[in-house]
Short mmCIF file of C-alpha atoms and ligand atoms in Angstrom, two decimals:
data_model
loop_
_atom_site.label_atom_id
_atom_site.label_comp_id
_atom_site.label_asym_id
_atom_site.label_seq_id
_atom_site.Cartn_x
_atom_site.Cartn_y
_atom_site.Cartn_z
CA MET A 1 -4.61 -23.41 -9.10
CA LYS A 2 -6.78 -21.07 -11.27
CA ILE A 3 -5.80 -17.55 -10.35
CA LEU A 4 -7.78 -14.37 -11.45
CA LEU A 5 -5.52 -11.25 -11.31
CA THR A 6 -7.05 -7.91 -11.41
CA GLY A 7 -5.28 -4.66 -12.55
CA ALA A 8 -2.89 -6.83 -14.66
CA GLN A 9 -1.47 -3.87 -16.36
CA GLY A 10 -0.25 -1.79 -13.42
CA GLN A 11 3.10 -1.89 -11.58
CA LEU A 12 2.73 -5.02 -9.40
CA GLY A 13 -0.09 -6.55 -11.55
CA SER A 14 2.47 -6.80 -14.47
CA GLU A 15 5.14 -8.32 -12.14
CA VAL A 16 2.60 -11.06 -11.07
CA ASN A 17 1.79 -11.67 -14.50
CA ARG A 18 5.17 -12.56 -15.74
CA HIS A 19 6.45 -14.38 -12.36
CA LYS A 20 7.97 -17.69 -13.58
CA GLY A 21 6.20 -19.58 -10.76
CA PHE A 22 2.69 -18.38 -11.34
CA LYS A 23 3.26 -19.37 -15.17
CA GLU A 24 4.88 -22.43 -14.78
CA LYS A 25 2.61 -23.96 -11.74
CA HIS A 26 -0.82 -21.99 -11.94
CA GLN A 27 -3.11 -20.68 -14.67
CA VAL A 28 -3.50 -17.05 -14.10
CA ILE A 29 -6.22 -15.22 -15.57
CA ALA A 30 -4.86 -11.86 -15.99
CA MET A 31 -7.39 -8.95 -16.30
CA SER A 32 -6.66 -5.31 -17.09
CA ARG A 33 -9.02 -2.75 -16.10
CA GLN A 34 -10.67 -2.78 -19.68
CA GLU A 35 -11.17 -6.53 -19.06
CA LEU A 36 -12.59 -6.23 -15.38
CA ASN A 37 -13.60 -2.88 -14.07
CA ILE A 38 -13.35 -3.99 -10.18
CA ALA A 39 -15.64 -0.92 -9.45
CA ASP A 40 -18.63 -2.54 -11.53
CA ALA A 41 -20.51 -4.65 -9.24
CA GLU A 42 -22.43 -6.75 -11.84
CA THR A 43 -19.45 -7.29 -13.90
CA VAL A 44 -17.19 -8.36 -10.91
CA ARG A 45 -20.04 -10.98 -10.02
CA ALA A 46 -20.65 -12.19 -13.29
CA THR A 47 -16.68 -12.71 -13.94
CA LEU A 48 -16.28 -14.45 -10.77
CA HIS A 49 -19.09 -16.90 -11.64
CA LEU A 50 -18.02 -17.48 -15.18
CA HIS A 51 -14.31 -18.43 -14.34
CA ARG A 52 -14.75 -19.59 -10.63
CA PRO A 53 -11.21 -19.41 -9.74
CA ASN A 54 -9.44 -20.95 -6.83
CA ALA A 55 -8.07 -17.62 -5.91
CA ILE A 56 -8.10 -13.79 -6.56
CA ILE A 57 -5.15 -11.45 -6.34
CA ASN A 58 -6.36 -7.85 -6.40
CA THR A 59 -3.60 -5.32 -7.61
CA ALA A 60 -6.15 -3.11 -8.86
CA ALA A 61 -6.54 0.46 -7.05
CA TYR A 62 -6.67 3.85 -7.58
CA THR A 63 -3.04 5.14 -6.72
CA LEU A 64 -2.97 8.93 -7.59
CA VAL A 65 -2.07 9.71 -4.05
CA ASP A 66 -2.24 13.89 -4.84
CA LYS A 67 -5.09 13.59 -7.37
CA ALA A 68 -7.28 11.45 -4.93
CA GLU A 69 -7.47 14.82 -2.59
CA SER A 70 -9.37 16.53 -5.58
CA GLU A 71 -11.26 13.25 -7.03
CA SER A 72 -11.88 11.28 -3.72
CA ASP A 73 -15.35 9.89 -5.34
CA LYS A 74 -12.97 7.95 -7.77
CA ALA A 75 -10.52 6.68 -4.94
CA PHE A 76 -13.46 5.40 -2.76
CA GLU A 77 -15.31 3.75 -5.62
CA VAL A 78 -11.99 1.73 -6.71
CA ASN A 79 -10.32 1.43 -3.20
CA ALA A 80 -13.25 0.91 -1.03
CA LYS A 81 -16.55 0.17 -2.80
CA ALA A 82 -15.17 -2.30 -5.28
CA LEU A 83 -13.77 -4.47 -2.44
CA GLU A 84 -17.39 -4.93 -1.37
CA TYR A 85 -18.12 -6.12 -4.95
CA LEU A 86 -15.06 -8.31 -4.77
CA ALA A 87 -15.32 -9.53 -1.27
CA THR A 88 -19.14 -10.19 -1.57
CA ALA A 89 -18.62 -12.40 -4.77
CA CYS A 90 -15.27 -14.14 -3.01
CA GLN A 91 -17.51 -14.94 0.13
CA GLU A 92 -20.62 -16.21 -1.90
CA LEU A 93 -18.11 -18.64 -3.99
CA ASN A 94 -15.63 -19.43 -1.11
CA ILE A 95 -12.54 -18.11 -2.88
CA PRO A 96 -9.70 -16.73 -1.13
CA LEU A 97 -8.87 -13.15 -1.84
CA LEU A 98 -5.15 -11.64 -1.62
CA HIS A 99 -5.51 -7.82 -1.58
CA ILE A 100 -2.93 -5.37 -1.22
CA SER A 101 -2.96 -2.35 1.18
CA THR A 102 -0.56 0.69 2.23
CA ASP A 103 1.38 2.02 4.75
CA TYR A 104 -0.53 5.45 4.27
CA VAL A 105 -3.19 3.83 6.56
CA PHE A 106 -1.13 5.18 9.46
CA ASN A 107 -0.64 8.92 10.58
CA GLY A 108 3.14 8.70 10.79
CA GLN A 109 3.67 9.65 14.29
CA LYS A 110 4.68 6.49 15.84
CA PRO A 111 8.55 6.78 16.62
CA THR A 112 9.07 3.17 15.87
CA SER A 113 7.80 0.59 13.02
CA TYR A 114 4.21 -0.04 12.64
CA VAL A 115 2.63 -3.39 13.51
CA GLU A 116 -0.53 -4.70 12.01
CA SER A 117 -2.64 -3.80 15.33
CA ASP A 118 -1.55 -0.32 15.35
CA ASN A 119 -4.03 2.57 15.50
CA ILE A 120 -5.29 3.43 11.96
CA GLU A 121 -5.41 7.00 11.35
CA PRO A 122 -5.03 7.92 7.46
CA ILE A 123 -4.08 11.62 6.80
CA ASN A 124 -4.78 11.74 3.20
CA VAL A 125 -7.80 10.50 0.89
CA TYR A 126 -5.92 7.69 -0.64
CA GLY A 127 -5.06 6.43 2.66
CA MET A 128 -8.63 6.63 4.09
CA SER A 129 -9.98 4.91 0.71
CA LYS A 130 -7.66 2.07 1.09
CA TRP A 131 -8.27 1.65 4.91
CA GLN A 132 -12.22 1.65 4.08
CA GLY A 133 -11.24 -1.17 1.42
CA GLU A 134 -9.58 -3.26 4.08
CA GLU A 135 -12.36 -3.05 6.39
CA LYS A 136 -15.12 -4.05 3.87
CA LEU A 137 -13.03 -6.97 2.92
CA ARG A 138 -12.43 -8.13 6.75
CA SER A 139 -16.06 -7.79 7.39
CA ILE A 140 -17.41 -9.70 4.47
CA ALA A 141 -15.06 -12.40 3.17
CA ALA A 142 -13.63 -14.81 5.80
CA LYS A 143 -10.90 -16.09 3.48
CA HIS A 144 -8.72 -12.92 2.93
CA ILE A 145 -5.26 -11.95 3.20
CA ILE A 146 -4.30 -8.00 3.12
CA LEU A 147 -0.70 -7.34 2.61
CA ARG A 148 0.05 -3.68 3.54
CA VAL A 149 3.49 -2.63 1.48
CA SER A 150 5.11 0.42 1.10
CA TRP A 151 6.79 2.84 -1.28
CA VAL A 152 6.61 0.32 -4.18
CA TYR A 153 8.86 0.64 -7.44
CA GLY A 154 9.93 -1.63 -10.13
CA TYR A 155 10.44 -2.08 -13.79
CA TYR A 156 7.03 -1.43 -14.92
CA GLY A 157 5.07 1.61 -14.58
CA GLN A 158 5.73 5.17 -12.84
CA ASN A 159 7.54 5.18 -9.81
CA PHE A 160 10.17 7.24 -7.72
CA VAL A 161 13.18 5.28 -9.23
CA LYS A 162 12.22 6.10 -12.69
CA THR A 163 11.56 9.80 -11.59
CA ILE A 164 14.88 10.08 -9.92
CA LEU A 165 16.60 8.36 -13.10
CA ARG A 166 14.98 10.81 -15.49
CA LEU A 167 15.69 13.90 -13.27
CA ALA A 168 19.30 13.07 -12.70
CA ARG A 169 19.59 12.83 -16.56
CA GLU A 170 17.97 16.35 -16.96
CA ARG A 171 19.36 18.43 -13.86
CA LYS A 172 22.48 19.04 -12.09
CA GLU A 173 20.98 19.37 -8.80
CA LEU A 174 18.14 17.59 -6.97
CA ASN A 175 16.37 18.52 -3.90
CA ILE A 176 14.89 15.47 -2.23
CA VAL A 177 12.87 15.34 1.13
CA ASN A 178 14.84 13.48 4.00
CA ASP A 179 12.03 13.79 6.69
CA GLN A 180 9.85 10.96 5.48
CA ARG A 181 10.84 7.33 6.60
CA GLY A 182 9.72 4.25 5.13
CA CYS A 183 10.84 1.04 3.20
CA PRO A 184 11.10 1.01 -0.61
CA THR A 185 9.76 -2.11 -1.79
CA ALA A 186 10.26 -3.75 -5.20
CA ALA A 187 7.11 -4.80 -7.01
CA LYS A 188 8.88 -8.01 -7.96
CA GLU A 189 9.49 -8.77 -4.34
CA ILE A 190 5.59 -8.34 -3.54
CA ALA A 191 4.87 -10.88 -6.52
CA GLN A 192 7.33 -13.40 -4.82
CA MET A 193 5.66 -12.85 -1.62
CA LEU A 194 1.92 -13.24 -3.36
CA TYR A 195 3.37 -16.55 -4.95
CA ALA A 196 4.60 -17.93 -1.78
CA LEU A 197 1.01 -17.15 -0.17
CA ILE A 198 -0.71 -18.94 -3.09
CA GLU A 199 1.50 -21.97 -2.63
CA LYS A 200 0.62 -22.02 1.10
CA ILE A 201 -2.94 -21.72 0.49
CA ASP A 202 -2.66 -24.58 -2.25
CA SER A 203 -1.12 -26.95 0.48
CA GLY A 204 -4.02 -25.96 2.70
CA GLU A 205 -2.26 -23.57 5.04
CA GLN A 206 -4.93 -21.19 6.71
CA ALA A 207 -3.47 -17.95 7.82
CA TRP A 208 -5.89 -15.28 6.83
CA GLY A 209 -5.53 -11.80 8.08
CA THR A 210 -3.68 -8.72 7.88
CA TYR A 211 0.20 -8.58 7.24
CA HIS A 212 2.97 -6.12 6.74
CA PHE A 213 5.52 -6.76 3.99
CA CYS A 214 8.43 -4.60 3.01
CA ASN A 215 11.90 -4.29 2.05
CA GLY A 216 13.82 -3.05 5.11
CA PRO A 217 15.70 -1.46 6.68
CA SER A 218 13.77 1.88 6.61
CA THR A 219 15.34 4.94 4.92
CA ASN A 220 14.15 8.28 3.64
CA TRP A 221 13.72 9.45 0.11
CA TYR A 222 16.81 11.44 0.17
CA ASP A 223 19.15 8.50 1.02
CA PHE A 224 16.96 6.19 -1.40
CA ALA A 225 17.51 8.86 -4.13
CA LYS A 226 21.46 8.93 -3.83
CA ALA A 227 21.54 4.99 -3.46
CA ILE A 228 19.43 5.18 -7.10
CA VAL A 229 22.03 7.55 -8.71
CA ALA A 230 25.05 5.83 -7.43
CA HIS A 231 23.85 2.46 -8.99
CA ALA A 232 22.62 4.14 -12.27
CA LYS A 233 26.00 5.77 -12.60
CA ASN A 234 27.20 2.13 -13.39
CA TYR A 235 25.12 2.31 -16.63
CA GLU A 236 25.23 5.91 -17.85
CA PRO A 237 26.72 9.14 -17.42
CA LEU A 238 24.42 11.41 -15.66
CA GLN A 239 23.91 15.19 -15.49
CA VAL A 240 23.45 15.32 -11.84
CA GLU A 241 26.18 16.73 -9.66
CA LYS A 242 24.65 17.44 -6.15
CA ILE A 243 21.72 15.86 -4.43
CA LEU A 244 20.61 17.87 -1.54
CA PRO A 245 18.09 16.97 1.55
CA ILE A 246 15.15 19.22 1.87
CA GLN A 247 12.11 19.13 4.32
CA THR A 248 8.61 18.13 3.52
CA LYS A 249 7.42 21.71 4.26
CA ASP A 250 9.68 23.02 1.56
CA TYR A 251 8.07 20.55 -1.01
CA PRO A 252 4.33 21.02 -0.73
CA THR A 253 1.85 18.31 -2.38
CA PRO A 254 -1.93 18.28 -2.18
CA ALA A 255 -1.95 15.22 -0.11
CA ARG A 256 0.25 14.83 3.34
CA ARG A 257 2.49 11.95 3.70
CA PRO A 258 2.97 10.11 7.04
CA SER A 259 6.63 11.15 8.27
CA ASN A 260 7.48 7.43 9.40
CA SER A 261 5.65 4.79 7.76
CA GLU A 262 8.04 1.82 8.33
CA LEU A 263 6.34 -1.21 8.44
CA CYS A 264 7.19 -4.14 11.04
CA CYS A 265 7.16 -7.43 9.25
CA ASN A 266 7.58 -9.66 12.28
CA LYS A 267 4.10 -11.27 12.09
CA LEU A 268 4.58 -12.29 8.33
CA ILE A 269 8.06 -13.84 9.05
CA ASP A 270 6.63 -15.54 12.23
CA THR A 271 3.63 -17.23 10.36
CA PHE A 272 4.96 -17.80 7.11
CA ALA A 273 8.78 -18.34 7.97
CA ILE A 274 9.59 -15.80 5.06
CA VAL A 275 12.05 -13.14 5.28
CA PRO A 276 11.80 -10.12 3.17
CA ARG A 277 14.95 -8.91 1.35
CA ASN A 278 16.85 -5.96 2.26
CA TRP A 279 15.86 -2.78 -0.27
CA GLN A 280 19.67 -2.39 -0.66
CA GLU A 281 20.23 -5.71 -2.21
CA VAL A 282 17.02 -5.61 -4.44
CA LEU A 283 17.64 -2.14 -5.60
CA PRO A 284 20.56 -2.84 -8.11
CA GLU A 285 18.82 -5.82 -9.55
CA VAL A 286 15.67 -3.65 -10.53
CA ILE A 287 18.19 -0.92 -11.74
CA GLU A 288 19.90 -3.32 -13.94
CA GLU A 289 16.59 -4.56 -15.24
CA ILE A 290 15.62 -1.08 -15.88
CA TYR A 291 18.74 -0.41 -17.96
CA ALA A 292 18.61 -3.81 -19.90
CA LYS A 293 15.47 -2.79 -21.68
N1 NAP B 1 2.79 2.41 -5.87
C1 NAP B 1 3.01 2.56 -4.56
O1 NAP B 1 4.17 3.34 -4.10
C2 NAP B 1 2.17 1.72 -3.34
C3 NAP B 1 2.56 1.87 -2.04
C4 NAP B 1 1.72 0.99 -1.05
C5 NAP B 1 0.59 0.14 -1.55
N2 NAP B 1 0.50 0.35 -2.98
C6 NAP B 1 -0.53 -0.70 -3.22
O2 NAP B 1 -0.14 -1.51 -4.31
C7 NAP B 1 -1.26 -2.18 -5.14
C8 NAP B 1 -0.54 -2.06 -6.52
O3 NAP B 1 -0.09 -0.80 -6.68
P1 NAP B 1 0.57 -0.49 -8.18
O4 NAP B 1 1.79 0.47 -7.80
O5 NAP B 1 0.91 -1.58 -9.02
O6 NAP B 1 -0.53 0.51 -8.93
P2 NAP B 1 -0.82 0.93 -10.31
O7 NAP B 1 0.50 0.73 -11.21
O8 NAP B 1 -1.24 2.11 -10.39
O9 NAP B 1 -1.87 -0.17 -10.77
C9 NAP B 1 -2.99 -0.14 -10.48
C10 NAP B 1 -3.75 -0.65 -11.63
O10 NAP B 1 -5.07 -0.74 -11.13
C11 NAP B 1 -6.05 -0.39 -12.34
N3 NAP B 1 -7.05 0.06 -12.20
C12 NAP B 1 -7.55 1.30 -11.53
N4 NAP B 1 -8.78 1.34 -11.54
C13 NAP B 1 -9.31 -0.02 -11.87
C14 NAP B 1 -10.65 -0.44 -12.01
N5 NAP B 1 -11.62 0.28 -11.46
N6 NAP B 1 -10.81 -1.66 -12.45
C15 NAP B 1 -9.84 -2.33 -12.52
N7 NAP B 1 -8.43 -1.93 -12.42
C16 NAP B 1 -8.25 -0.87 -12.26
C17 NAP B 1 -4.90 0.49 -13.11
O11 NAP B 1 -5.53 0.87 -14.38
P3 NAP B 1 -4.95 2.24 -15.36
O12 NAP B 1 -3.79 2.38 -15.39
O13 NAP B 1 -5.89 2.04 -16.41
O14 NAP B 1 -5.72 3.02 -14.26
C18 NAP B 1 -3.48 0.02 -12.95
O15 NAP B 1 -3.22 -1.04 -14.22
C19 NAP B 1 -2.29 -1.24 -5.02
O16 NAP B 1 -3.16 -1.61 -4.01
C20 NAP B 1 -1.89 0.05 -4.22
O17 NAP B 1 -2.71 0.64 -3.54
C21 NAP B 1 1.08 0.89 -3.70
#
C-alpha cells in the first residue's frame, strides 16, 4: 500500500517511519511538519490529491500539554481544525485515515479502566482539542480508526523515560508523583499496532471506529520512574540514591492531569485478536536502545 505519514519526525512518526514491516511491504511517504502542515487546509487537500495514498497515518499533533493552557489556539488548530481538513480530503478520495488520540480525553475520576464508550470530559486544553479532533473525524470520514494511547515514551524525542534518565544522572534525590495512574506505552509498540491495522485494511478487513491501545498493566509515575532507574543502572552508574513518592498537589503544573487514565484494550483485543504487550517487558528494550546509541 501507499501510505502517507504525517508528523514523520515526531516520537511516534519516527517509529512508524523506521518500522521494518512498513519499509519492506509498503511505500511510506513520510512527511514532516515542514513538508505537510496539516493545519493548512489547501496544502492538505493538494497533497492528498497529488499522492492519492491508499491510507493515511496521522501522528502529527500539538503535544505540549502544559503550554496548551496558554496557547489554546495553536492546540485547537492542529489537534481539532486540521482533523477537519484531513477527514474531508480522505472522505472525498475514499482514503482510510488512522489517527492517534489520547487518554487525556477522560476526567480521571473512574475507579476502573476506561472503555471506548465511557463519558468524555477532558480536564485540560490539550485533551479538549484532541477530543474535538476525534469528533470531527468521526463525523466526516467513514473510513477511520482512532487509536487512543497513553503515556507515550520511546527512543525518539523527549519523554518521561529520557527525563528520568537525565535527572537520575544529575540529582541524588527525585520526587515523583504517585497519585496518577496510567499505562506507559512505547511508541514502537504503537507503530507495530498501526502496522497490524494497515495489514488488516490491506486484506479487506473493515473495522472502523475508536479503540484503546496501551501497554498494561497500569502503574503510577513513581513506580514507573523506579523501574526506569533500576534498568538504567545496568548501563551506567547514576547519581540518584533516593526516589520519593509525592502527590500531584505538591507538583503543580499549568495543565491538570487525570488521576486515573488507565485504558481498557478489550475492544481492540476482541476485534483484531492482537494483545498488547506489558510495559514491564517493553521498557527494558527501549532503555537498551537508548543506551546503544
Ligand atoms: N506523547 C504522549 O505522551 C502522548 C500520549 C497520548 C497520546 N499521544 C498522541 O500520540 C500522537 C503522537 O505523539 P508524539 O508523542 O509522537 O508527539 P510529538 O513527538 O510531539 O510529535 C508530533 C509531531 O507533529 C508535528 N506537528 C506539529 N504541528 C504540526 C502541523 N501543523 N503539521 C504537521 N505536523 C505537525 C510535530 O512537529 P514539530 O516537532 O516541528 O512541532 C512533531 O513532529 C499524537 O497524536 C499525540 O496527541 C501522545
